[in-house]
Short mmCIF file of C-alpha atoms in Angstrom, two decimals:
data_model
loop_
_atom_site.label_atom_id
_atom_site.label_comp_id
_atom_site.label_asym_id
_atom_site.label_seq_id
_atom_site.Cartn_x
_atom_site.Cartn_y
_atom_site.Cartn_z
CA UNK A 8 0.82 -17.41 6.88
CA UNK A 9 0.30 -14.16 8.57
CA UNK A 10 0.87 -10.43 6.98
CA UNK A 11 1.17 -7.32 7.98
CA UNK A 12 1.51 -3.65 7.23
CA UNK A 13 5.05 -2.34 6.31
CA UNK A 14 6.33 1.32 6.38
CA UNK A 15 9.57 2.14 4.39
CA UNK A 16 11.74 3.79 6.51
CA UNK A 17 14.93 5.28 5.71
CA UNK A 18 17.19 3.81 8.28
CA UNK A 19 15.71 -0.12 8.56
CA UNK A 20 14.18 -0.35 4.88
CA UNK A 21 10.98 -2.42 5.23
CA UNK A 22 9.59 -2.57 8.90
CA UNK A 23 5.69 -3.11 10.58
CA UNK A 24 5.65 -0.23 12.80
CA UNK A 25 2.11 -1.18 13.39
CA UNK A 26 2.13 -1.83 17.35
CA UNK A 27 -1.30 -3.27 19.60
CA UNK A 28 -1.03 -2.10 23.41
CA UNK A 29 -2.86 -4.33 25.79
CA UNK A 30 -4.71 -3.29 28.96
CA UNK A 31 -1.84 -4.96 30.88
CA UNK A 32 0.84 -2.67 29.46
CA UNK A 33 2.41 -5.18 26.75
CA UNK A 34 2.93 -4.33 23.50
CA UNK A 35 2.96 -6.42 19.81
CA UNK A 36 3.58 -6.13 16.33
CA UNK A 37 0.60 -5.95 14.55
CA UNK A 38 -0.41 -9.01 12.30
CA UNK A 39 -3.38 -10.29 10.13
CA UNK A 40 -4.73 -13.63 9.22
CA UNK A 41 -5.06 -12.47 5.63
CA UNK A 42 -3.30 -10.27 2.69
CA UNK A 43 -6.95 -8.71 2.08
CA UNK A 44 -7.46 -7.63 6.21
CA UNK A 45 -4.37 -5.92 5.70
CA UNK A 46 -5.00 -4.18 2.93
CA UNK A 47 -8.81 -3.22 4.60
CA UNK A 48 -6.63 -2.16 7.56
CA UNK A 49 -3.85 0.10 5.31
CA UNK A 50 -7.05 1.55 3.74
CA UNK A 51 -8.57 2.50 6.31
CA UNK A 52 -5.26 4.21 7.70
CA UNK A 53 -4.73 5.99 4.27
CA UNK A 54 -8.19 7.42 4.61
CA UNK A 55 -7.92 8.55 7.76
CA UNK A 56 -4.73 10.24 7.23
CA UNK A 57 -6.12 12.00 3.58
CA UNK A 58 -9.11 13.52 6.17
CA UNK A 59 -6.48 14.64 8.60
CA UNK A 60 -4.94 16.28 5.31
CA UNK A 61 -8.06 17.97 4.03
CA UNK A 62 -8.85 19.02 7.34
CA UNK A 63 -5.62 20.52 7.41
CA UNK A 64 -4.30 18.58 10.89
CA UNK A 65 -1.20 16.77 9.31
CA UNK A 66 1.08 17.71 6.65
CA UNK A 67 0.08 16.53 2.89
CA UNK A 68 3.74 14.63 2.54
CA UNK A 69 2.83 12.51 5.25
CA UNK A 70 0.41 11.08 2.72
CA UNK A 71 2.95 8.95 0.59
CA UNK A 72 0.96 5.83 -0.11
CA UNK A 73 4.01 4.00 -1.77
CA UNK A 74 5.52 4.28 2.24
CA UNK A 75 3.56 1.05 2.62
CA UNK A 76 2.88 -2.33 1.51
CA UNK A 77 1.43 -4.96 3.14
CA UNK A 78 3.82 -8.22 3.18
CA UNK A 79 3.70 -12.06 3.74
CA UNK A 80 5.49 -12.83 6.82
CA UNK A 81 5.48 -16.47 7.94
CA UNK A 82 3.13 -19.17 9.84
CA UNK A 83 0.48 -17.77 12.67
#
C-alpha cells in the first residue's frame, strides 16, 4: 500500500495536490511507503505554514488543519 497527503477542495472533494518536480522537468503525485511518513510529512507542512502565520507571511485561514488527511491509496 502506498498513502499520501489529501487536501479537501471544494470543486474535486478529496485530492493529493502534493506534486515532486524532477531535474528533467517531469512531474508526480506525491506518495509514501507508510501512513506514519505521511503524517511526519503533513506535520511538517502544518508547521511550516503556522510559522508563516506567526510571522505574519500567509493568511491565518490558510491554516485549516481539517483541509487534510492523509489516505490509503493502493499497492506501490
Amino acid at each position: 500500500m502506498t498513502y499520501e497527503v489529501q487536501t479537501y477542495t471544494i470543486c474535486d472533494g478529496w485530492v493529493n495536490t502534493w506534486r515532486i518536480e524532477h531535474l528533467d522537468g517531469t512531474v508526480e503525485y506525491e506518495t509514501f511507503a507508510t501512513d506514519a511518513e505521511a503524517q511526519a510529512a503533513l506535520d511538517e507542512f502544518l508547521d511550516d505554514l503556522w510559522d508563516e502565520i506567526t510571522a505574519d507571511q500567509t493568511h491565518p485561514e490558510a491554516y485549516d488543519s481539517n483541509r487534510y488527511r492523509v489516505a490509503k491509496v493502493g499497492a506501490p
